[in-house]
mmCIF file of C-alpha atoms in Angstrom:
data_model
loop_
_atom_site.group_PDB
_atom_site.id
_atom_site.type_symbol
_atom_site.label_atom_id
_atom_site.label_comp_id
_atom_site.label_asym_id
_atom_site.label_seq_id
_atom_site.Cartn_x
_atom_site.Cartn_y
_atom_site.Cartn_z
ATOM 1 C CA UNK A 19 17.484 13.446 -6.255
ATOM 2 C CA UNK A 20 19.308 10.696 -6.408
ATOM 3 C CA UNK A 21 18.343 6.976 -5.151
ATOM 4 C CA UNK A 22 19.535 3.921 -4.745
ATOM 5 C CA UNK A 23 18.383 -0.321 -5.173
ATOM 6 C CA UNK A 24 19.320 -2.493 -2.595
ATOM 7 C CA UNK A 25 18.247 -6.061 -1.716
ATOM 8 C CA UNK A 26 17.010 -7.360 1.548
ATOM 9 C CA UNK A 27 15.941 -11.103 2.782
ATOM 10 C CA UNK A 28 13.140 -11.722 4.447
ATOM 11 C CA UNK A 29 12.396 -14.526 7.239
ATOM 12 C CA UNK A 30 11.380 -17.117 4.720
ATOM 13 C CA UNK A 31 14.438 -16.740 2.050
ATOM 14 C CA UNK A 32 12.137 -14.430 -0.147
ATOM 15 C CA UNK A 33 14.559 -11.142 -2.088
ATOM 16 C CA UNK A 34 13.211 -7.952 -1.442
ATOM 17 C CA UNK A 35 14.420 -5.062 -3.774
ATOM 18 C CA UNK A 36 14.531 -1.834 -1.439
ATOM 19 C CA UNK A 37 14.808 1.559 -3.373
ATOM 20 C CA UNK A 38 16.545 4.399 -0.857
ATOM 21 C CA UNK A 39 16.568 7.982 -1.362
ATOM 22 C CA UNK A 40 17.002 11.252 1.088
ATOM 23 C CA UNK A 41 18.574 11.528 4.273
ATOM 24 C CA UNK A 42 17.428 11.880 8.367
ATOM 25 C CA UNK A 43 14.921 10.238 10.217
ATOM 26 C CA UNK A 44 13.920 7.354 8.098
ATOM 27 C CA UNK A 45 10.297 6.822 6.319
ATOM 28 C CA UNK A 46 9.166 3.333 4.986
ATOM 29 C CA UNK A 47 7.017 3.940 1.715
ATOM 30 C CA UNK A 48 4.620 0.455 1.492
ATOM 31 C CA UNK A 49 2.692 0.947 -2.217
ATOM 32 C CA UNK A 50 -0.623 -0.536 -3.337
ATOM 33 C CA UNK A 51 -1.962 -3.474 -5.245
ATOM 34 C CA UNK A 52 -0.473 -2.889 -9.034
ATOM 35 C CA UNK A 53 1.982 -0.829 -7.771
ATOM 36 C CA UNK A 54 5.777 -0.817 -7.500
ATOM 37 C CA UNK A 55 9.448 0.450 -6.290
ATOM 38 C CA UNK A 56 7.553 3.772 -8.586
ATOM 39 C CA UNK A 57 4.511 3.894 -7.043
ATOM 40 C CA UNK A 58 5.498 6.880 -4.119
ATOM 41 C CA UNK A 59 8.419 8.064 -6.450
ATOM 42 C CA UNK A 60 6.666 11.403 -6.491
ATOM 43 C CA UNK A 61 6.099 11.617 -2.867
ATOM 44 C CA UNK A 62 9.292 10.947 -2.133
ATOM 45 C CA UNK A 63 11.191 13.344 -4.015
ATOM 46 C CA UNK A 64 9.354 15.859 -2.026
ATOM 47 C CA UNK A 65 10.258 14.051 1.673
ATOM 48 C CA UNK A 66 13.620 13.093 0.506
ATOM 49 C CA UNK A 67 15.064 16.341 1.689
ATOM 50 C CA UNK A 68 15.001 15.982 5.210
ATOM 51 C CA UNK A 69 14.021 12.127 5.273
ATOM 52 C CA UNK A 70 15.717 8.866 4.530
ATOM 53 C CA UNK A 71 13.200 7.103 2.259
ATOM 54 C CA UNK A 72 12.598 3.296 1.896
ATOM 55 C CA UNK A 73 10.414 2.218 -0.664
ATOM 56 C CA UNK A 74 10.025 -1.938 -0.897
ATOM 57 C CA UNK A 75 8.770 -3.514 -3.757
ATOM 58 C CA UNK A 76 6.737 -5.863 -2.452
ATOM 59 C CA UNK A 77 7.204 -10.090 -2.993
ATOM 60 C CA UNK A 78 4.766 -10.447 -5.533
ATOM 61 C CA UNK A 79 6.220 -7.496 -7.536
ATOM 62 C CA UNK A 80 9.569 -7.540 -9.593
ATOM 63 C CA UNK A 81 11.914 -6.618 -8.998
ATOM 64 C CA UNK A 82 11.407 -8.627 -5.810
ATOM 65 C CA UNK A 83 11.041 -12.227 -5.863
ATOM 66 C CA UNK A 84 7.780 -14.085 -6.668
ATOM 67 C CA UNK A 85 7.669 -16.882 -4.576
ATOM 68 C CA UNK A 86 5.650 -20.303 -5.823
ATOM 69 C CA UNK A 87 2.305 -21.129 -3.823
ATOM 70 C CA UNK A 88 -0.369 -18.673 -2.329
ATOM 71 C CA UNK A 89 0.531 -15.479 -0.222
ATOM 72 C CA UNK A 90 -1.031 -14.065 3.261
ATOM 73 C CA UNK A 91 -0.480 -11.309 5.056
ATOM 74 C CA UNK A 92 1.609 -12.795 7.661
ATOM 75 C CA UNK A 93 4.464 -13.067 4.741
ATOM 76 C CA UNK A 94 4.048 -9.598 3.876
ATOM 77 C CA UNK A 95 4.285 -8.357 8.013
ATOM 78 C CA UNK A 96 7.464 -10.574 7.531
ATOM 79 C CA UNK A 97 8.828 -8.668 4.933
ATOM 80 C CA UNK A 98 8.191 -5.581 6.138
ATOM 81 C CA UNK A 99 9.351 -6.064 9.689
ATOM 82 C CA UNK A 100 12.178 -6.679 7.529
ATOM 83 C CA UNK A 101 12.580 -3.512 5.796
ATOM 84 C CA UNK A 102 11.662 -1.646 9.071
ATOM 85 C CA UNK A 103 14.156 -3.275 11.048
ATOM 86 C CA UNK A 104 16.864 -2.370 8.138
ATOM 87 C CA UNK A 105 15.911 1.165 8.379
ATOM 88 C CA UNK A 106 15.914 1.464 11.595
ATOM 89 C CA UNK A 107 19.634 -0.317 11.654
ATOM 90 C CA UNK A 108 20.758 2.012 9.433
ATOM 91 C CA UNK A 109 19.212 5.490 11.028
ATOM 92 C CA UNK A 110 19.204 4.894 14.479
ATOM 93 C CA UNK A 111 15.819 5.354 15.010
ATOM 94 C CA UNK A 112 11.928 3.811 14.958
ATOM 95 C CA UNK A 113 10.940 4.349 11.483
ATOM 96 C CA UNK A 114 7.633 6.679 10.247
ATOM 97 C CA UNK A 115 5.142 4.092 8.369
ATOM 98 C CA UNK A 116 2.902 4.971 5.091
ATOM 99 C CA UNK A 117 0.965 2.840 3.494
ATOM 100 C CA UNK A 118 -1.368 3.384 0.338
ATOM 101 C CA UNK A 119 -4.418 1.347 -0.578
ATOM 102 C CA UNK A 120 -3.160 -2.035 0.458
ATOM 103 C CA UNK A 121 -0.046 -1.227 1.447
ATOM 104 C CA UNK A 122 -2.293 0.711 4.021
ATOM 105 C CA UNK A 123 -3.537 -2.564 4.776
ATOM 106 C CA UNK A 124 -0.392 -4.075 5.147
ATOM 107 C CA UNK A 125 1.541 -1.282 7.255
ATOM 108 C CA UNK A 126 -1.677 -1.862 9.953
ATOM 109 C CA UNK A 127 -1.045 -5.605 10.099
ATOM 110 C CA UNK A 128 2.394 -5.025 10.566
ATOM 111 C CA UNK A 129 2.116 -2.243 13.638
ATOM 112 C CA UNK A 130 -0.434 -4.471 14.873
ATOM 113 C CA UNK A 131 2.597 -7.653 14.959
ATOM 114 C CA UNK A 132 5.343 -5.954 15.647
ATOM 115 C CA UNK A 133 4.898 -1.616 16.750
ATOM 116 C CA UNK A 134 8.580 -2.273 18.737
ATOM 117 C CA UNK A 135 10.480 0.027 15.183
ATOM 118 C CA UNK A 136 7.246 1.906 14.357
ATOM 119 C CA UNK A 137 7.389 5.510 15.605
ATOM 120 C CA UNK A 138 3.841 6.236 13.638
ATOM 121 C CA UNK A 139 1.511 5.427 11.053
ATOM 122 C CA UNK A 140 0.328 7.306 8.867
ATOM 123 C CA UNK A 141 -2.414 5.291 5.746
ATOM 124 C CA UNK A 142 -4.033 6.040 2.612
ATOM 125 C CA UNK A 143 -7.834 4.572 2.138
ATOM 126 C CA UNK A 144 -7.188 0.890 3.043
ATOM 127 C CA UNK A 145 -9.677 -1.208 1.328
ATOM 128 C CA UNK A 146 -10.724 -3.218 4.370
ATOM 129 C CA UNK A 147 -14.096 -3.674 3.060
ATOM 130 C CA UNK A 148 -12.644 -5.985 0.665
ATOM 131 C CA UNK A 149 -11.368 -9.178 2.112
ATOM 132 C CA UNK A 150 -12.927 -12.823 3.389
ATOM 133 C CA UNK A 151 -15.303 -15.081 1.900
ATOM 134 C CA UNK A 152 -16.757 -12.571 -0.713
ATOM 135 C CA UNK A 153 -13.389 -11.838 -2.447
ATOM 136 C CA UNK A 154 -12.657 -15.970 -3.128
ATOM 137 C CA UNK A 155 -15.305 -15.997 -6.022
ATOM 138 C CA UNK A 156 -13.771 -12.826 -7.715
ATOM 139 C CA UNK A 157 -9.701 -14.601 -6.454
ATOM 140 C CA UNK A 158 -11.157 -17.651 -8.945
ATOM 141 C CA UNK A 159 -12.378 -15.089 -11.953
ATOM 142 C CA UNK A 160 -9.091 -13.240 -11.978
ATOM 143 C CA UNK A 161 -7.281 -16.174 -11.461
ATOM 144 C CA UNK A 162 -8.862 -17.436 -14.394
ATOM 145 C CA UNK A 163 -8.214 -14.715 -16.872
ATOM 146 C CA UNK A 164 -4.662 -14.568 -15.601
ATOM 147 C CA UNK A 165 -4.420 -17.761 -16.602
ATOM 148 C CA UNK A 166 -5.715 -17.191 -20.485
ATOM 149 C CA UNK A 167 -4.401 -13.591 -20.264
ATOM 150 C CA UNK A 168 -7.499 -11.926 -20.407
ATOM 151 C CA UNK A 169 -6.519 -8.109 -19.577
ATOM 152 C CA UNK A 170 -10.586 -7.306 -19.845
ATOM 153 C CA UNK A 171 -11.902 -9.382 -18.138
ATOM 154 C CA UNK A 172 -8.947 -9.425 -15.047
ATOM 155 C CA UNK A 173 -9.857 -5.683 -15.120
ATOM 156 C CA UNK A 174 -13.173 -6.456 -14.252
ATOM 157 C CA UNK A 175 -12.951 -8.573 -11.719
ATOM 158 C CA UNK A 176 -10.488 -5.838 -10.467
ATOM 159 C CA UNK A 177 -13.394 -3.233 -10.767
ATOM 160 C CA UNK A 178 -15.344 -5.872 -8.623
ATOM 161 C CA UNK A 179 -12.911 -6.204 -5.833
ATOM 162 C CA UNK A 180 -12.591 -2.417 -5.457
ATOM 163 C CA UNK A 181 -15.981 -1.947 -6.665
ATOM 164 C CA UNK A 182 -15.106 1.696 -8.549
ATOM 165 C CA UNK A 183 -18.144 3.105 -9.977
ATOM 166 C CA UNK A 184 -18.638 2.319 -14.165
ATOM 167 C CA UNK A 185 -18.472 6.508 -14.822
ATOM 168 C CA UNK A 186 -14.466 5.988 -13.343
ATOM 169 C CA UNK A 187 -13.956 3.115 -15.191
ATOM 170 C CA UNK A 188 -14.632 4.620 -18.385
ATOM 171 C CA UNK A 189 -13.142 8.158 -17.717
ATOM 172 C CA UNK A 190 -9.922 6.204 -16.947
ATOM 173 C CA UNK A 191 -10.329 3.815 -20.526
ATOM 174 C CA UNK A 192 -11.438 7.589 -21.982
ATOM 175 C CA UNK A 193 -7.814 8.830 -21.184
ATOM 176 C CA UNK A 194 -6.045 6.026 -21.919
ATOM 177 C CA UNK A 195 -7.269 6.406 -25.794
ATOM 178 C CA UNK A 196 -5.689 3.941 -28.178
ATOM 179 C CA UNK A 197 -2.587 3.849 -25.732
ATOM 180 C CA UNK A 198 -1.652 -0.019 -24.513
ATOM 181 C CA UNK A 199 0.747 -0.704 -21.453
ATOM 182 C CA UNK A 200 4.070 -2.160 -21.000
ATOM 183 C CA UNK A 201 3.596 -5.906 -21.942
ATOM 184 C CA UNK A 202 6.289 -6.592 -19.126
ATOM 185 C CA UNK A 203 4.663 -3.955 -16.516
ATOM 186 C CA UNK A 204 1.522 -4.902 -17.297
ATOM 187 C CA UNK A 205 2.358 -8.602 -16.595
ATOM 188 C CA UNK A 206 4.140 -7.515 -13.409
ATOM 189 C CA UNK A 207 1.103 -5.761 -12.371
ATOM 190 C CA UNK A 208 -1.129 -8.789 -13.122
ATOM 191 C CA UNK A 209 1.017 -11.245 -11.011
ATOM 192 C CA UNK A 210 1.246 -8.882 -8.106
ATOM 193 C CA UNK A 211 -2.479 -8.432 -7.648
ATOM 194 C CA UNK A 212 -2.940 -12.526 -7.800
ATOM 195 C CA UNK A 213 -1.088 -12.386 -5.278
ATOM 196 C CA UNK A 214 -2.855 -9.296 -3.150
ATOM 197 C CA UNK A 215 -6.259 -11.377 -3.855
ATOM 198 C CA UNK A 216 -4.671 -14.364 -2.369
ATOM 199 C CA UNK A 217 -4.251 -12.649 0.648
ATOM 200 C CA UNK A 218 -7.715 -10.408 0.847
ATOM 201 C CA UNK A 219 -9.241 -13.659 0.722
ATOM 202 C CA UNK A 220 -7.550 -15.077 3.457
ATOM 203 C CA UNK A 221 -8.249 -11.974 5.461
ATOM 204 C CA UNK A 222 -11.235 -10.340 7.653
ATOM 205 C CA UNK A 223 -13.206 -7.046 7.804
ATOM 206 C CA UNK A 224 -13.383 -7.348 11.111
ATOM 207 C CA UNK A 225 -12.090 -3.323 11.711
ATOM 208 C CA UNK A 226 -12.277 -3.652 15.282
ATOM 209 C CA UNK A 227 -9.281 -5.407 15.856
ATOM 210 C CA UNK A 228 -7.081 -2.347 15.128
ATOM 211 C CA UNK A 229 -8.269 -0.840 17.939
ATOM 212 C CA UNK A 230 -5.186 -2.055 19.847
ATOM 213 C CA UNK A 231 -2.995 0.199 17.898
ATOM 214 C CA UNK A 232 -1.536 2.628 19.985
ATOM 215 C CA UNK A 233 1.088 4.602 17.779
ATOM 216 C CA UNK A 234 0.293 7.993 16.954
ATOM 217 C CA UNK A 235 -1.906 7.232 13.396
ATOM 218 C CA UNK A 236 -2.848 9.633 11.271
ATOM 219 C CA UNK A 237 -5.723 8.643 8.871
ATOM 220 C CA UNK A 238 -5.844 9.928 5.506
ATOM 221 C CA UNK A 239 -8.697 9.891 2.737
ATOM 222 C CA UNK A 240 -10.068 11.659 -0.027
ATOM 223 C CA UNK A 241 -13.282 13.431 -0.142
ATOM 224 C CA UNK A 242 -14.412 12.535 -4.080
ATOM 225 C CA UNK A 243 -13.576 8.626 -3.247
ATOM 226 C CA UNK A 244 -16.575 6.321 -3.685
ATOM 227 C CA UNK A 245 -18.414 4.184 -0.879
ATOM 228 C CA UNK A 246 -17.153 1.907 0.909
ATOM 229 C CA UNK A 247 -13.901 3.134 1.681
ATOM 230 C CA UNK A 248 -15.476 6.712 3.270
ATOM 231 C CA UNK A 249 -17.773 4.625 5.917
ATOM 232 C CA UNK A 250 -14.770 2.426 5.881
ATOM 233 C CA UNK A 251 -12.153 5.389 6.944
ATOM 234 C CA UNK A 252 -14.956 6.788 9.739
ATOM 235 C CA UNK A 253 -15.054 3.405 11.705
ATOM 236 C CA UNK A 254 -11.480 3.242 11.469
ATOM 237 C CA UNK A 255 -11.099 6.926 13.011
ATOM 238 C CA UNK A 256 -13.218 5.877 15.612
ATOM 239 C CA UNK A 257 -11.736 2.214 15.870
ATOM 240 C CA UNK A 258 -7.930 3.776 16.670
ATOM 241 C CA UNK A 259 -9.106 6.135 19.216
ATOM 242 C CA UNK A 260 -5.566 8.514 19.097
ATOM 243 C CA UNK A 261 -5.710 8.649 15.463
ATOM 244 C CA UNK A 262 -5.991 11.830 13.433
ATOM 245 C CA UNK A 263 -8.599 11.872 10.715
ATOM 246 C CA UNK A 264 -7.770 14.353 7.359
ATOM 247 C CA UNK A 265 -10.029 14.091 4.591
ATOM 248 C CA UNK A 266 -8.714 16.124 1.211
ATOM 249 C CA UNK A 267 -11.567 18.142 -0.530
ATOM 250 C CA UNK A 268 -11.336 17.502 -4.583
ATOM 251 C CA UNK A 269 -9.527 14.168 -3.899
ATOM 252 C CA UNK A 270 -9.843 10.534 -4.457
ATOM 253 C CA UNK A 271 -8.285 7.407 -4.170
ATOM 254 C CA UNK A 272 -5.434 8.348 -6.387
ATOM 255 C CA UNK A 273 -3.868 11.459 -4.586
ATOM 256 C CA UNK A 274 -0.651 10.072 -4.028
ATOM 257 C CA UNK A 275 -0.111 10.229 -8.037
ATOM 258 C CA UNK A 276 -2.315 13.043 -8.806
ATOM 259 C CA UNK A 277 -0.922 15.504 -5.684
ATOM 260 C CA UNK A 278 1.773 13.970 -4.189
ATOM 261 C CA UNK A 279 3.040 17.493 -2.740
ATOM 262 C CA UNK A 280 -0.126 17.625 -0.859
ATOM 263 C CA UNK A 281 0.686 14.402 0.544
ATOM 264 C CA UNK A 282 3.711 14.834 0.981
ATOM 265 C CA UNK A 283 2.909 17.859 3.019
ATOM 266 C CA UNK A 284 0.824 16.287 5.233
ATOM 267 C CA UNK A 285 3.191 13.852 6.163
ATOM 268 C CA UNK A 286 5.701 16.069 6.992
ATOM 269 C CA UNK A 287 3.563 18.355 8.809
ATOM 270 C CA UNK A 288 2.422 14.952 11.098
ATOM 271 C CA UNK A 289 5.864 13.848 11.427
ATOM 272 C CA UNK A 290 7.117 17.201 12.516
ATOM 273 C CA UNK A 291 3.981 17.583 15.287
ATOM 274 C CA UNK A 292 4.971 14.066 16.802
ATOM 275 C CA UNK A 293 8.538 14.760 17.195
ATOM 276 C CA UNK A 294 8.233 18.376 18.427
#
């Protein structure tokens, strides 16, 4: 299917580059740390049929603009109040919000702000465990590696922040065999999650202050994913009283790549139950 780049501005002069695919009631796509405008491509090639798709890359992330000095949250909620209120210019109507790993993060922020274009949310194992004081001294060790291009030692302060087990870690180096990224991705990547850091550290844990969040949530995890993030997910089900809580046998933090249909099937199925 088909898509489509466009370019939006948020609130403080900063370019976003929106990718657009699908048609009918519109669905804003928010990706992860690392990630990109491909990050839900495979998702949304499956809710592109009967959905209008907007997937941001976020500032921080080419092909969106990098702006100078440290990022927060509140210039992310800017941006995507931004992209929301485009899509929901453009369709008509409130907008369905996903959000994956920190762009889980992000789309609660932003519902907390500003719910007025969100008709629900719907997020992917939000690392809210990971934020505040603790993260600064792991900000300064990636900073520092960034700085003398250290991919190792970036990835583990990485490994740190999200605190994946060592057995992952080295399955995932296992795979990856003698094969070396895109110097220019990889360098994208590496400047985005500066930036994530940045704003983790400026952030809380504090889970009980989504509990104002009254837009019909849905909650979505996988079973095989390591602590934290499943005692993490249970407070927040019981945090946002109205939200559904689905938790994917044989699945981990990295569903959205490894079976996007199934997430793309749950989505549907919750947007579908909220409109009927």
């Amino acid at each position: 299917m088909s898509s489509h780049d466009q370019y939006l501005e948020s609130a403080d002069g900063t370019r976003l580059v929106v990718r657009r695919l699908g048609a009918g009631d519109p669905v804003v796509l928010v990706h992860g740390s690392g990630g990109g405008l491909h990050s839900w491509a495979a998702v949304a090639e499956h809710l592109a049929h009967d959905h209008e798709v907007w997937m941001p890359a976020r500032r921080g992330y080419g092909p969106s603009d990098v702006p100078p000095g440290t990022k927060s949250f509140k210039d992310e909620t800017a941006d995507l109040i931004t992209v929301i209120e485009a899509a929901r210019q453009s369709s008509g109507t409130p907008v369905h919000l996903v959000g994956a790993s920190y762009g889980a993060t992000l789309a609660l922020h932003t519902t907390s702000a500003d719910p007025r274009d969100v008709r629900s949310l719907a997020i992917f194992e939000p690392p809210l465990f990971a934020a505040g004081a603790e993260i600064t001294p792991l900000l300064d060790r990636y900073r520092s590696a960034f700085e003398r291009d250290d991919a190792e030692a970036m990835a583990a302060a990485l490994n740190d922040v999200t605190r994946v087990p060592a057995e992952i870690v080295a399955a995932f180096a296992a795979a990856a065999g003698d094969r070396r990224p895109d110097p220019v991705e990889a360098r994208r990547s590496a400047i985005g999650w500066l930036h994530d850091l940045e704003a983790l550290a400026e952030d809380s844990t504090d889970i009980a202050r989504w509990s104002a969040i009254s837009v019909p949530t849905l909650l979505l995890a996988g079973v095989d994913t390591w602590e934290p993030m499943p005692t993490t997910m249970r407070t927040l089900a019981t945090t946002i009283r109205a939200a559904r809580h689905v938790v994917w046998p044989g699945q981990s933090h990295f569903v959205t790549m490894t079976a996007p249909t199934l997430v793309a099937d749950a989505l549907r199925q919750f947007f579908a139950e909220i409109s009927a």
